[in-house]
Amino acid sequence: QVQLVESGGGLVQPGGSLRLSCAASGSIVSINTMGWYRQAPGKQRELVAVILSGGSTRYASSVKGRFTISRDNAKNTVYLQMNSLKSDDTAVYYCNAGVLDGSLYAGHYWGQGTQVTVSS
């Protein structure tokens, strides 16, 4: 069994910053892709940023230049540094990871989500 636990969400004023963390634990052999998605009220879940095990990254155009994704492979943890936050960034942010577990099952796992609210 693999668990993803997010932290770091909260309330921030426009123009502010937040850093999200997501730690994977359990029976893990390896983790390939790690990423962040978000879902605003009444909208579909969308990709925010993704990072491969080798460090390659991809961002949604709406966050490029403001958000930075990184990972610590030794800690099985992915981070999302969010700067210059806007009200449109308000959403529940979900962590996702592509994991090969101890039974050699390869699957994608989701965290429980963390709320980010950008408001004055």
PDB file of N, CA, C and O in Angstrom, residues 7-13 17-20 82 85 89-91 93 114-119:
ATOM      1  N   SER A   7       0.882  18.698   2.409  1.00  0.00           N
ATOM      2  CA  SER A   7       0.850  19.723   3.443  1.00  0.00           C
ATOM      3  C   SER A   7       1.245  21.053   2.829  1.00  0.00           C
ATOM      4  O   SER A   7       1.805  21.089   1.723  1.00  0.00           O
ATOM      5  N   GLY A   8       0.934  22.131   3.542  1.00  0.00           N
ATOM      6  CA  GLY A   8       1.392  23.444   3.122  1.00  0.00           C
ATOM      7  C   GLY A   8       0.336  24.362   2.558  1.00  0.00           C
ATOM      8  O   GLY A   8       0.636  25.521   2.242  1.00  0.00           O
ATOM      9  N   GLY A   9      -0.888  23.893   2.404  1.00  0.00           N
ATOM     10  CA  GLY A   9      -1.935  24.774   1.899  1.00  0.00           C
ATOM     11  C   GLY A   9      -2.347  25.806   2.932  1.00  0.00           C
ATOM     12  O   GLY A   9      -1.895  25.781   4.081  1.00  0.00           O
ATOM     13  N   GLY A  10      -3.211  26.731   2.509  1.00  0.00           N
ATOM     14  CA  GLY A  10      -3.688  27.743   3.432  1.00  0.00           C
ATOM     15  C   GLY A  10      -4.239  28.946   2.717  1.00  0.00           C
ATOM     16  O   GLY A  10      -4.488  28.915   1.504  1.00  0.00           O
ATOM     17  N   LEU A  11      -4.411  30.018   3.480  1.00  0.00           N
ATOM     18  CA  LEU A  11      -4.930  31.281   2.968  1.00  0.00           C
ATOM     19  C   LEU A  11      -3.776  32.257   2.779  1.00  0.00           C
ATOM     20  O   LEU A  11      -2.955  32.438   3.693  1.00  0.00           O
ATOM     21  N   VAL A  12      -3.726  32.882   1.603  1.00  0.00           N
ATOM     22  CA  VAL A  12      -2.657  33.825   1.309  1.00  0.00           C
ATOM     23  C   VAL A  12      -3.239  34.981   0.504  1.00  0.00           C
ATOM     24  O   VAL A  12      -4.210  34.811  -0.238  1.00  0.00           O
ATOM     25  N   GLN A  13      -2.654  36.146   0.647  1.00  0.00           N
ATOM     26  CA  GLN A  13      -3.113  37.309  -0.101  1.00  0.00           C
ATOM     27  C   GLN A  13      -2.589  37.270  -1.533  1.00  0.00           C
ATOM     28  O   GLN A  13      -1.549  36.653  -1.800  1.00  0.00           O
ATOM     29  N   SER A  17       3.065  33.980  -1.456  1.00  0.00           N
ATOM     30  CA  SER A  17       3.679  32.706  -1.805  1.00  0.00           C
ATOM     31  C   SER A  17       3.255  31.615  -0.827  1.00  0.00           C
ATOM     32  O   SER A  17       2.949  31.885   0.334  1.00  0.00           O
ATOM     33  N   LEU A  18       3.269  30.394  -1.348  1.00  0.00           N
ATOM     34  CA  LEU A  18       3.060  29.200  -0.535  1.00  0.00           C
ATOM     35  C   LEU A  18       3.928  28.087  -1.083  1.00  0.00           C
ATOM     36  O   LEU A  18       4.246  28.079  -2.282  1.00  0.00           O
ATOM     37  N   ARG A  19       4.282  27.151  -0.211  1.00  0.00           N
ATOM     38  CA  ARG A  19       5.031  25.979  -0.645  1.00  0.00           C
ATOM     39  C   ARG A  19       4.284  24.727  -0.211  1.00  0.00           C
ATOM     40  O   ARG A  19       4.056  24.523   0.984  1.00  0.00           O
ATOM     41  N   LEU A  20       3.920  23.912  -1.187  1.00  0.00           N
ATOM     42  CA  LEU A  20       3.249  22.650  -0.908  1.00  0.00           C
ATOM     43  C   LEU A  20       4.265  21.520  -0.900  1.00  0.00           C
ATOM     44  O   LEU A  20       5.235  21.542  -1.653  1.00  0.00           O
ATOM     45  N   MET A  82       4.937  28.129  -4.969  1.00  0.00           N
ATOM     46  CA  MET A  82       3.982  28.972  -5.684  1.00  0.00           C
ATOM     47  C   MET A  82       4.220  30.431  -5.302  1.00  0.00           C
ATOM     48  O   MET A  82       4.065  30.797  -4.134  1.00  0.00           O
ATOM     49  N   LEU A  85       0.943  34.607  -6.336  1.00  0.00           N
ATOM     50  CA  LEU A  85      -0.344  33.928  -6.388  1.00  0.00           C
ATOM     51  C   LEU A  85      -1.468  34.876  -6.754  1.00  0.00           C
ATOM     52  O   LEU A  85      -1.470  36.062  -6.364  1.00  0.00           O
ATOM     53  N   ASP A  89      -5.777  31.060  -8.721  1.00  0.00           N
ATOM     54  CA  ASP A  89      -5.046  29.880  -8.244  1.00  0.00           C
ATOM     55  C   ASP A  89      -5.780  29.181  -7.104  1.00  0.00           C
ATOM     56  O   ASP A  89      -5.355  28.099  -6.664  1.00  0.00           O
ATOM     57  N   THR A  90      -6.862  29.778  -6.623  1.00  0.00           N
ATOM     58  CA  THR A  90      -7.638  29.166  -5.553  1.00  0.00           C
ATOM     59  C   THR A  90      -8.225  27.839  -6.002  1.00  0.00           C
ATOM     60  O   THR A  90      -8.918  27.764  -7.018  1.00  0.00           O
ATOM     61  N   ALA A  91      -7.909  26.780  -5.252  1.00  0.00           N
ATOM     62  CA  ALA A  91      -8.357  25.439  -5.619  1.00  0.00           C
ATOM     63  C   ALA A  91      -7.894  24.456  -4.550  1.00  0.00           C
ATOM     64  O   ALA A  91      -7.099  24.811  -3.670  1.00  0.00           O
ATOM     65  N   TYR A  93      -5.506  21.439  -4.173  1.00  0.00           N
ATOM     66  CA  TYR A  93      -4.337  20.936  -4.876  1.00  0.00           C
ATOM     67  C   TYR A  93      -4.082  19.481  -4.465  1.00  0.00           C
ATOM     68  O   TYR A  93      -4.034  19.151  -3.275  1.00  0.00           O
ATOM     69  N   THR A 114      -5.098  19.422  -0.620  1.00  0.00           N
ATOM     70  CA  THR A 114      -4.888  20.508   0.332  1.00  0.00           C
ATOM     71  C   THR A 114      -5.445  21.798  -0.269  1.00  0.00           C
ATOM     72  O   THR A 114      -5.210  22.086  -1.440  1.00  0.00           O
ATOM     73  N   GLN A 115      -6.185  22.548   0.537  1.00  0.00           N
ATOM     74  CA  GLN A 115      -6.856  23.751   0.046  1.00  0.00           C
ATOM     75  C   GLN A 115      -5.880  24.925  -0.023  1.00  0.00           C
ATOM     76  O   GLN A 115      -5.175  25.211   0.947  1.00  0.00           O
ATOM     77  N   VAL A 116      -5.884  25.602  -1.155  1.00  0.00           N
ATOM     78  CA  VAL A 116      -5.155  26.855  -1.321  1.00  0.00           C
ATOM     79  C   VAL A 116      -6.178  27.934  -1.662  1.00  0.00           C
ATOM     80  O   VAL A 116      -6.912  27.808  -2.647  1.00  0.00           O
ATOM     81  N   THR A 117      -6.223  28.970  -0.847  1.00  0.00           N
ATOM     82  CA  THR A 117      -7.157  30.075  -1.056  1.00  0.00           C
ATOM     83  C   THR A 117      -6.365  31.368  -1.165  1.00  0.00           C
ATOM     84  O   THR A 117      -5.600  31.709  -0.260  1.00  0.00           O
ATOM     85  N   VAL A 118      -6.545  32.063  -2.283  1.00  0.00           N
ATOM     86  CA  VAL A 118      -5.868  33.343  -2.510  1.00  0.00           C
ATOM     87  C   VAL A 118      -6.922  34.432  -2.456  1.00  0.00           C
ATOM     88  O   VAL A 118      -7.789  34.531  -3.331  1.00  0.00           O
ATOM     89  N   SER A 119      -6.844  35.237  -1.408  1.00  0.00           N
ATOM     90  CA  SER A 119      -7.873  36.248  -1.199  1.00  0.00           C
ATOM     91  C   SER A 119      -7.342  37.344  -0.295  1.00  0.00           C
ATOM     92  O   SER A 119      -6.525  37.099   0.597  1.00  0.00           O
TER      93      SER A 119
END
